[in-house]
Every structure is written in structure tokens, then in C-alpha cells.
XYZ file of C-alpha atoms in Angstrom:
458
model
C 21.839 11.268 0.660
C 19.324 13.193 -1.421
C 17.268 13.772 1.717
C 20.343 15.153 3.517
C 21.169 17.527 0.648
C 17.589 18.772 0.422
C 17.499 19.393 4.176
C 20.815 21.259 4.062
C 19.606 23.453 1.196
C 16.331 24.169 3.014
C 18.209 25.187 6.163
C 20.591 27.372 4.123
C 17.750 29.292 2.508
C 15.955 29.448 5.864
C 19.032 31.155 7.320
C 19.099 33.644 4.452
C 15.385 34.350 4.842
C 15.679 34.798 8.609
C 18.618 37.199 8.266
C 16.844 39.173 5.559
C 13.702 39.397 7.691
C 15.657 40.632 10.709
C 17.396 43.272 8.610
C 14.104 44.426 7.145
C 12.584 44.753 10.596
C 15.518 46.780 11.955
C 15.763 48.913 8.810
C 12.043 49.615 9.054
C 12.408 50.734 12.661
C 15.347 52.975 11.691
C 13.367 54.499 8.836
C 10.378 55.247 11.001
C 12.605 56.807 13.676
C 14.485 59.039 11.216
C 11.311 60.043 9.380
C 9.635 61.009 12.669
C 12.613 63.140 13.664
C 12.791 64.753 10.211
C 9.071 65.579 10.327
C 9.542 67.066 13.796
C 12.404 69.256 12.585
C 10.508 70.232 9.440
C 7.535 71.372 11.522
C 9.769 73.461 13.785
C 11.671 75.064 10.889
C 8.560 75.901 8.865
C 7.235 77.949 11.777
C 10.152 80.421 11.387
C 9.450 83.672 9.576
C 12.694 83.203 7.664
C 15.170 80.348 7.260
C 18.598 81.520 8.453
C 21.561 79.867 10.144
C 20.945 81.374 13.567
C 17.211 80.739 13.577
C 17.680 77.189 12.241
C 20.185 76.396 15.012
C 17.889 77.915 17.619
C 14.878 75.946 16.397
C 16.770 72.643 16.349
C 18.355 73.204 19.759
C 14.885 73.770 21.148
C 13.977 70.195 20.234
C 14.762 67.463 22.754
C 16.199 63.972 22.275
C 17.048 64.069 18.578
C 20.054 61.769 19.158
C 21.201 61.602 15.545
C 24.758 61.169 14.421
C 24.485 64.142 12.070
C 21.799 66.712 11.369
C 22.042 69.199 8.472
C 19.721 72.007 7.391
C 20.255 73.572 3.972
C 18.674 76.397 2.040
C 17.056 76.044 -1.367
C 20.449 76.093 -3.081
C 21.992 73.361 -0.960
C 24.045 75.699 1.249
C 24.407 74.251 4.777
C 22.741 76.570 7.317
C 23.178 74.147 10.202
C 25.460 71.134 10.769
C 25.522 69.219 14.059
C 29.049 67.873 13.476
C 31.834 69.389 15.528
C 34.671 67.945 13.513
C 34.196 68.518 9.789
C 31.374 70.998 10.243
C 30.036 72.098 6.825
C 28.097 75.251 7.760
C 28.312 77.807 4.981
C 29.379 75.192 2.490
C 27.539 73.695 -0.439
C 26.412 70.146 0.303
C 25.268 68.161 -2.686
C 24.661 64.791 -1.031
C 22.370 62.641 -3.207
C 19.784 62.618 -0.427
C 19.843 66.459 -0.155
C 19.566 66.859 -3.927
C 16.541 64.537 -3.994
C 14.922 66.387 -1.093
C 15.436 69.779 -2.804
C 13.527 68.305 -5.752
C 10.549 67.961 -3.387
C 10.847 64.235 -2.556
C 11.332 62.387 0.733
C 14.139 59.814 0.725
C 15.444 57.152 3.061
C 18.520 54.949 2.666
C 19.979 52.328 4.990
C 22.745 49.712 4.817
C 24.505 47.259 7.100
C 28.292 47.018 6.937
C 31.195 46.280 9.269
C 28.907 45.501 12.201
C 26.976 48.795 12.057
C 23.821 50.186 10.450
C 24.159 53.448 8.542
C 20.822 55.148 7.810
C 20.162 58.413 5.969
C 16.969 60.405 5.451
C 16.115 63.753 3.878
C 12.876 65.730 3.585
C 12.158 69.007 1.774
C 11.091 72.176 3.555
C 8.090 73.349 1.500
C 6.040 76.392 2.468
C 3.263 77.857 0.345
C 4.341 75.636 -2.554
C 7.915 76.897 -2.434
C 10.907 74.756 -1.474
C 12.885 76.701 1.159
C 15.504 74.045 1.860
C 15.988 70.512 3.140
C 16.604 68.575 6.371
C 19.201 65.815 6.226
C 19.641 63.193 8.994
C 22.303 60.500 9.300
C 22.350 57.750 11.964
C 25.307 55.398 12.499
C 24.036 52.712 14.892
C 26.561 50.157 16.177
C 24.176 48.734 18.790
C 21.615 47.629 16.206
C 24.439 46.418 13.978
C 25.795 44.302 16.823
C 22.277 42.894 17.341
C 22.085 41.891 13.679
C 25.549 40.344 13.834
C 24.624 38.394 16.967
C 21.358 37.177 15.472
C 23.066 36.110 12.262
C 25.732 34.272 14.236
C 23.102 32.505 16.333
C 21.085 31.586 13.252
C 24.207 30.250 11.555
C 25.136 28.207 14.609
C 21.603 26.881 14.954
C 21.452 26.040 11.246
C 24.830 24.307 11.447
C 23.704 22.344 14.517
C 20.452 21.362 12.801
C 22.283 20.327 9.642
C 24.750 18.229 11.647
C 21.842 16.684 13.549
C 19.940 15.961 10.348
C 23.034 14.440 8.764
C 23.696 12.214 11.801
C 20.060 11.125 12.032
C 19.916 10.523 8.282
C 23.114 8.486 8.378
C 21.775 6.424 11.276
C 18.457 5.933 9.509
C 20.206 5.087 6.243
C 22.444 2.548 7.979
C 19.504 0.892 9.737
C 17.453 0.941 6.524
C 20.304 -0.618 4.525
C 20.825 -3.297 7.170
C 17.146 -4.243 7.194
C 16.986 -4.138 3.411
C 20.004 -6.455 3.173
C 18.212 -8.894 5.486
C 15.174 -8.831 3.223
C 17.337 -9.394 0.118
C 19.134 -12.268 1.861
C 15.797 -13.909 2.665
C 14.585 -13.352 -0.901
C 17.684 -15.072 -2.287
C 17.241 -17.928 0.190
C 13.604 -18.339 -0.852
C 14.660 -18.264 -4.511
C 16.968 -21.205 -3.748
C 14.107 -23.130 -2.138
C 14.744 -22.311 1.537
C 11.366 -21.164 2.846
C 12.302 -21.418 6.526
C 14.397 -18.227 6.507
C 11.820 -15.933 8.083
C 12.293 -12.207 8.689
C 12.139 -10.769 12.209
C 11.743 -7.005 11.895
C 10.564 -4.730 14.668
C 8.563 -1.560 14.325
C 5.566 -0.499 12.286
C 7.127 1.147 9.240
C 6.849 0.087 5.610
C 9.829 -2.301 5.799
C 8.265 -4.115 8.757
C 5.012 -4.469 6.822
C 7.001 -5.705 3.838
C 8.711 -8.242 6.103
C 5.371 -9.520 7.358
C 4.037 -9.836 3.832
C 7.239 -11.651 2.858
C 6.879 -14.100 5.757
C 3.261 -14.736 4.795
C 4.301 -15.297 1.174
C 7.105 -17.652 2.276
C 4.646 -19.685 4.372
C 2.236 -19.933 1.459
C 4.973 -20.949 -0.954
C 6.275 -23.515 1.511
C 2.787 -24.963 1.946
C 2.289 -24.940 -1.821
C 5.623 -26.693 -2.333
C 4.717 -29.313 0.247
C 1.364 -29.876 -1.451
C 3.088 -30.150 -4.811
C 5.540 -32.740 -3.541
C 2.762 -34.644 -1.821
C 0.695 -34.471 -4.994
C 3.561 -35.788 -7.114
C 4.219 -38.551 -4.612
C 0.559 -39.553 -4.353
C 0.017 -39.329 -8.109
C 3.088 -41.488 -8.747
C 1.841 -44.040 -6.246
C -1.669 -44.100 -7.681
C -0.410 -44.429 -11.252
C 2.118 -47.085 -10.292
C -0.502 -49.434 -8.813
C -2.617 -50.042 -11.963
C 0.497 -50.069 -14.145
C 2.070 -52.727 -11.913
C -1.142 -54.754 -12.024
C -1.295 -54.530 -15.816
C 2.392 -55.554 -16.072
C 1.897 -58.482 -13.691
C -1.222 -59.741 -15.476
C 0.302 -59.424 -18.930
C 3.492 -61.240 -17.814
C 1.367 -63.997 -16.337
C -0.453 -64.471 -19.641
C 2.821 -64.547 -21.603
C 4.828 -66.748 -19.257
C 2.223 -69.295 -18.171
C 0.129 -71.758 -20.069
C -3.491 -71.262 -19.099
C -6.867 -72.147 -20.449
C -8.991 -69.752 -22.459
C -11.315 -68.948 -19.531
C -8.385 -67.932 -17.322
C -6.904 -65.812 -20.103
C -10.259 -64.031 -20.553
C -10.364 -63.405 -16.800
C -6.823 -61.942 -16.812
C -7.574 -59.824 -19.868
C -10.726 -58.544 -18.174
C -8.650 -57.597 -15.130
C -6.222 -55.781 -17.434
C -9.124 -53.868 -18.983
C -10.481 -52.857 -15.595
C -7.061 -51.658 -14.471
C -6.711 -49.725 -17.744
C -10.131 -48.130 -17.150
C -9.075 -47.237 -13.628
C -5.844 -45.753 -14.976
C -7.833 -43.732 -17.518
C -10.203 -42.384 -14.845
C -7.266 -41.427 -12.656
C -5.531 -39.689 -15.557
C -8.704 -37.769 -16.430
C -9.081 -36.586 -12.853
C -5.444 -35.467 -12.755
C -6.016 -33.519 -15.970
C -9.100 -31.916 -14.423
C -7.091 -30.863 -11.374
C -4.368 -29.437 -13.627
C -6.990 -27.411 -15.484
C -8.348 -26.060 -12.204
C -4.872 -25.195 -10.909
C -4.074 -23.305 -14.102
C -6.966 -20.925 -13.227
C -8.250 -20.747 -16.795
C -11.387 -18.622 -16.733
C -14.262 -20.174 -18.701
C -17.259 -18.164 -19.759
C -19.796 -18.136 -16.947
C -23.527 -17.947 -17.496
C -26.744 -17.801 -15.497
C -28.046 -21.313 -14.831
C -31.058 -22.769 -13.086
C -29.446 -25.106 -10.549
C -32.665 -27.151 -10.222
C -32.569 -28.119 -13.927
C -28.980 -29.347 -13.593
C -29.859 -31.379 -10.468
C -32.737 -33.078 -12.341
C -30.445 -33.889 -15.273
C -27.850 -35.476 -12.960
C -30.507 -37.489 -11.118
C -31.786 -38.933 -14.420
C -28.231 -39.958 -15.336
C -27.528 -41.631 -11.974
C -30.908 -43.251 -11.412
C -29.878 -46.546 -13.112
C -26.844 -46.780 -10.778
C -29.069 -46.092 -7.774
C -31.638 -48.677 -8.906
C -28.869 -51.236 -9.389
C -27.930 -50.923 -5.725
C -31.458 -50.404 -4.480
C -30.737 -46.793 -3.439
C -33.781 -44.526 -3.161
C -33.284 -41.017 -4.567
C -35.422 -38.210 -3.144
C -35.314 -34.562 -4.036
C -36.841 -31.259 -2.932
C -35.980 -28.533 -5.395
C -37.126 -24.931 -5.000
C -37.729 -22.591 -7.916
C -35.755 -19.422 -8.576
C -32.355 -20.866 -7.626
C -30.332 -19.137 -10.342
C -26.554 -18.816 -10.083
C -23.708 -17.563 -12.262
C -21.322 -20.441 -12.970
C -19.679 -22.620 -15.614
C -22.208 -25.239 -16.735
C -19.710 -28.137 -16.843
C -18.449 -27.227 -13.356
C -21.938 -27.212 -11.832
C -22.814 -30.519 -13.518
C -19.646 -32.211 -12.275
C -20.072 -30.859 -8.725
C -23.605 -32.245 -8.442
C -22.701 -35.487 -10.276
C -19.729 -36.278 -8.017
C -21.612 -35.580 -4.791
C -24.655 -37.707 -5.730
C -22.491 -40.474 -7.249
C -20.400 -40.679 -4.067
C -23.588 -40.799 -1.960
C -24.738 -43.791 -4.050
C -21.396 -45.611 -4.333
C -20.443 -45.327 -0.663
C -23.945 -46.073 0.674
C -25.437 -49.211 2.121
C -27.612 -51.609 0.130
C -31.195 -50.343 -0.091
C -30.069 -46.994 1.292
C -31.336 -43.462 0.780
C -29.984 -40.270 -0.802
C -31.723 -36.909 -0.354
C -31.035 -33.840 -2.486
C -32.433 -30.429 -1.537
C -32.069 -27.096 -3.289
C -33.301 -23.888 -1.673
C -32.734 -20.159 -1.360
C -31.277 -18.811 1.863
C -31.113 -15.017 1.773
C -28.596 -14.055 -0.918
C -27.407 -17.647 -1.396
C -28.450 -20.832 -3.157
C -27.924 -23.851 -0.892
C -27.523 -27.401 -2.259
C -27.413 -30.319 0.204
C -26.709 -33.972 -0.602
C -27.367 -36.314 2.309
C -27.220 -40.097 2.675
C -27.796 -42.665 5.407
C -24.662 -44.687 4.706
C -21.771 -45.571 6.990
C -20.721 -41.915 7.200
C -17.285 -40.363 7.627
C -15.302 -40.544 10.886
C -15.073 -37.227 12.696
C -11.270 -37.152 12.486
C -11.468 -37.458 8.682
C -14.053 -34.715 8.046
C -11.414 -31.967 7.852
C -9.279 -33.941 5.353
C -11.787 -35.270 2.840
C -11.199 -32.389 0.387
C -7.443 -33.043 0.269
C -6.067 -34.687 -2.840
C -5.637 -38.462 -2.693
C -7.138 -38.624 0.791
C -9.342 -41.670 1.324
C -11.297 -42.492 4.450
C -11.211 -46.249 3.784
C -8.582 -47.167 1.186
C -9.856 -50.712 0.704
C -13.441 -49.538 0.151
C -12.297 -46.722 -2.148
C -10.263 -49.043 -4.326
C -13.147 -51.465 -4.547
C -15.373 -48.610 -5.714
C -12.743 -47.386 -8.163
C -11.931 -44.206 -6.243
C -8.546 -42.488 -6.127
C -9.207 -39.810 -3.527
C -9.524 -37.041 -6.106
C -13.272 -36.640 -6.605
C -14.024 -34.456 -3.572
C -10.844 -32.463 -4.135
C -12.052 -31.662 -7.653
C -15.491 -30.741 -6.304
C -13.961 -28.430 -3.707
C -11.751 -26.645 -6.268
C -14.656 -26.199 -8.668
C -16.920 -24.787 -5.944
C -14.274 -22.291 -4.841
C -13.549 -21.411 -8.467
C -17.204 -20.421 -8.859
C -17.210 -18.255 -5.703
C -18.957 -20.841 -3.539
C -18.241 -22.785 -0.352
C -18.589 -26.462 0.531
C -18.501 -28.323 3.821
C -19.300 -31.778 5.117
C -20.838 -32.919 8.383
C -22.138 -36.062 10.011
C -25.890 -36.640 9.575
C -28.106 -37.360 12.535
C -29.154 -40.989 12.299
C -26.052 -41.964 10.307
C -24.514 -40.953 7.048
C -23.070 -37.681 5.766
C -24.416 -34.310 4.614
C -22.565 -32.177 2.045
C -23.643 -28.522 1.839
C -22.719 -26.298 -1.094
C -23.458 -22.552 -1.118
C -23.380 -20.269 -4.181
C -24.204 -16.549 -4.471
C -27.788 -16.086 -5.665
C -28.324 -14.337 -8.998
C -31.804 -12.776 -8.952
C -32.870 -12.501 -12.597
C -35.804 -10.158 -11.888
C -33.514 -7.714 -10.061
C -31.019 -7.812 -12.901
C -33.730 -7.000 -15.457
C -34.945 -4.117 -13.303
């Protein structure tokens, strides 16, 4: 409605401005015409040897095409020497029109007004010869033709303004109705999404701001729906994973309490309870780690030499590799500095190398390389184990996903390690992918932005 009112006001003032401009143009033409005629008469009268009634009439009659409504010539005292009117002729009478008085004071004057469909214009000029004012010339023009033109133009402008205002109002009402309808659809979808219905998508046509808002809303709804599905799947998988060791602990403890068994069997059952408790603790720790990552808490990042962290992890995992006869090989380049959280980088490298050892074959091999590739630091962890099926490659970073559930449980895995690694890599502005290795096994490739210390110092 505000737009309609503003448009109406603009059109109203436009009409006033147009009418005023037209009047000014016509009044200007009238002034120029009367002034030209007055100057012509003044020139003719000043050529007379004396200013008298007969000579003034003769001089004016000698001029062609004056076409004024009234022409008056006065002497220096304001006495009319010549008057072109037939009815109401003022010859021989004193005329003290304001215009004549002003002219006798030595000033030119012009006056014009529009009323009752006609333009009335008046002009007066002094007759000055040798510095002496001899009289004045007074002209009056009553023009109904120009007045009718102004009236017609004003009427047309008013009609056009009214038509434009009606058109603007109709278009604005149509636009407002369509806008309100589309906005109500958006609000309805927002309320539906608030109630948990993410399937209520918006279908808006066009390319205006509301359509863009609808597309952003649909994209947000899809993301929220996917996030909700992941949350439900996470809760379901977490409940299942936590239930299994708890059920085992309950079963083992009930067996000890309800059955008479020898000391060796009791020790075996208690050992199983301890292992299940350790497994439950590891699972809980990993869930806490994922919760920390999801909360997006920003730790203080620092510049780290990735090669030093890789060497530290290899020293920690070498006993595990030796226990299984796994050969660790590394090729670490210098100058691989990155900006990251130290604990995150350690856990990323630890999990990848530990998985390569745990899910490898006896007497297998694990190769770790660290190198610079343009503006990136590239870490690869490869093994020659059984590998990952091609159909599982795209799912291994999903939470609770396990390629071989039996093998994962035997190794103590819960399907969370690679998911944690993925989230940590992304959190530190990196990327990670997995691929099958030629000759068997798997290759994990992690890329981080390179931080060149010498460039920073410069």
C-alpha cells in the first residue's frame, strides 16, 4: 500500500509540474508577442515630431497585424490619446491602470493570468525620448484559443494521470495478492518444517527474491532432513553398539552368580567381562570425540611439522606392528608444515596407521609417505592387506559402517574410527579419500593446505 500511495503522490505532483510548465511556456510566448508589438508601436510613435491624438492614431493605423484586444496610448500625465476599443472607448480620459502608472515611471511591465478558460495578458512600455517620458503604450490581449489549449492539456494530463494511477493500483494489488499468496506458502512450509515435516517442498516459479528464498528453503529442508536421518541412524547405531557389550557383561555376570564353576572358569568369565568393559569404554570415548567434533568447538591451531608427528606415531605403533610381523616403511619429505590442532593431527595419523596394521595380513606391509604437492601437504597410508570392496569405498567414512562386521568386532572396532578421522580432517580444512591399491590392499590419501614458514616470515 505504501508503494501505491507514493506512486499516486508522484503522479499528482507530476500533473502539477506539467500544468505549470505548460502555463509558463504559453505565458512566455504571450509576453514575447506583446513586448514585440509594444516595441513596434513605441518605435513608430517616437518618430513623430509631437505626440497627439490624431498623430498617434495615424501612426498605429499604419502598422499591420497588431491583433490585440485593446491598445492604448497615453501622454505623460496618463491621459488617453488613443484607445482601440469601440465600446467603452477612453480617449480623452485619465487612465491610471497599474501597468500604465508603472510604465510612466520609466519601467516595462508584463502581467498574465489564466482564468475561466482564457488567458488575459497585459503589457506596458514607456515612451522615452531624449531622456524625457512622453507617455506610455498599453496592450491587453484576451486569448480564448490559448486558454482552451491549456484547459485541454490539463484535462488530458489529469485523465492520463488518473489512468496511470488506476493502472498502478491494479498492478500493485495484483502484485500484492500474488506476493501474499507466495509468502503464505513459504510460512506454511516453515511451520511444517518446524513440526518435523521436511517433505513439504516449495514450488515457486520465476526468478525474483521469493523464488530464490524458496530454493534456499528447499535446500535447507533437504539438509535438515538428511541431518535428522543421520541423527536417528546415529542414535540407533549407538544404542545397538552400546547394547551389545552391556548384554555380554550382564550375561557373564549372571552366569557367575547363578552357576557353580571352578576358579579357572570364573577367571575366564571375569576376563571376558573386563574385555567387554574395555570395549564399552573405547566406544564411549569415540562417541564423546564425535560429539566434540559435531559441537564445532574451535581449538587453538598452530603450525606443525607433519613429519615429526608421523615419526612419533610410528614409534608408538611399532610394537603392535612387530607383534603381528608387519613391516613399517616411511618416506617423509622436509618442509611439510601445516596449520592444525596437534591432537587432531596425531589422532588422524594414529588411526590410519593403526587400522593399516590391525586389518592387515600376517607379515604384511604398511607404507607411509609425506610430500609436498604444490600448495598442499599430502599424506598417504598404504597397506597390502585384504583391501576394501569397491562397493564399500564410498561408505567407509560413515558412522558405524563396517566392511566386515565379524572382523571388526574381533579387532575391537565399532565403525567409528574412520568417521572420526574424516571429521577431523575436514575440521582442519583438509580432504581425505580412499582407493584400492594396485597389488592388493588400500591407500588412504589426506591433503592439507601447505603453510610455507619462509613466506610467512617474509
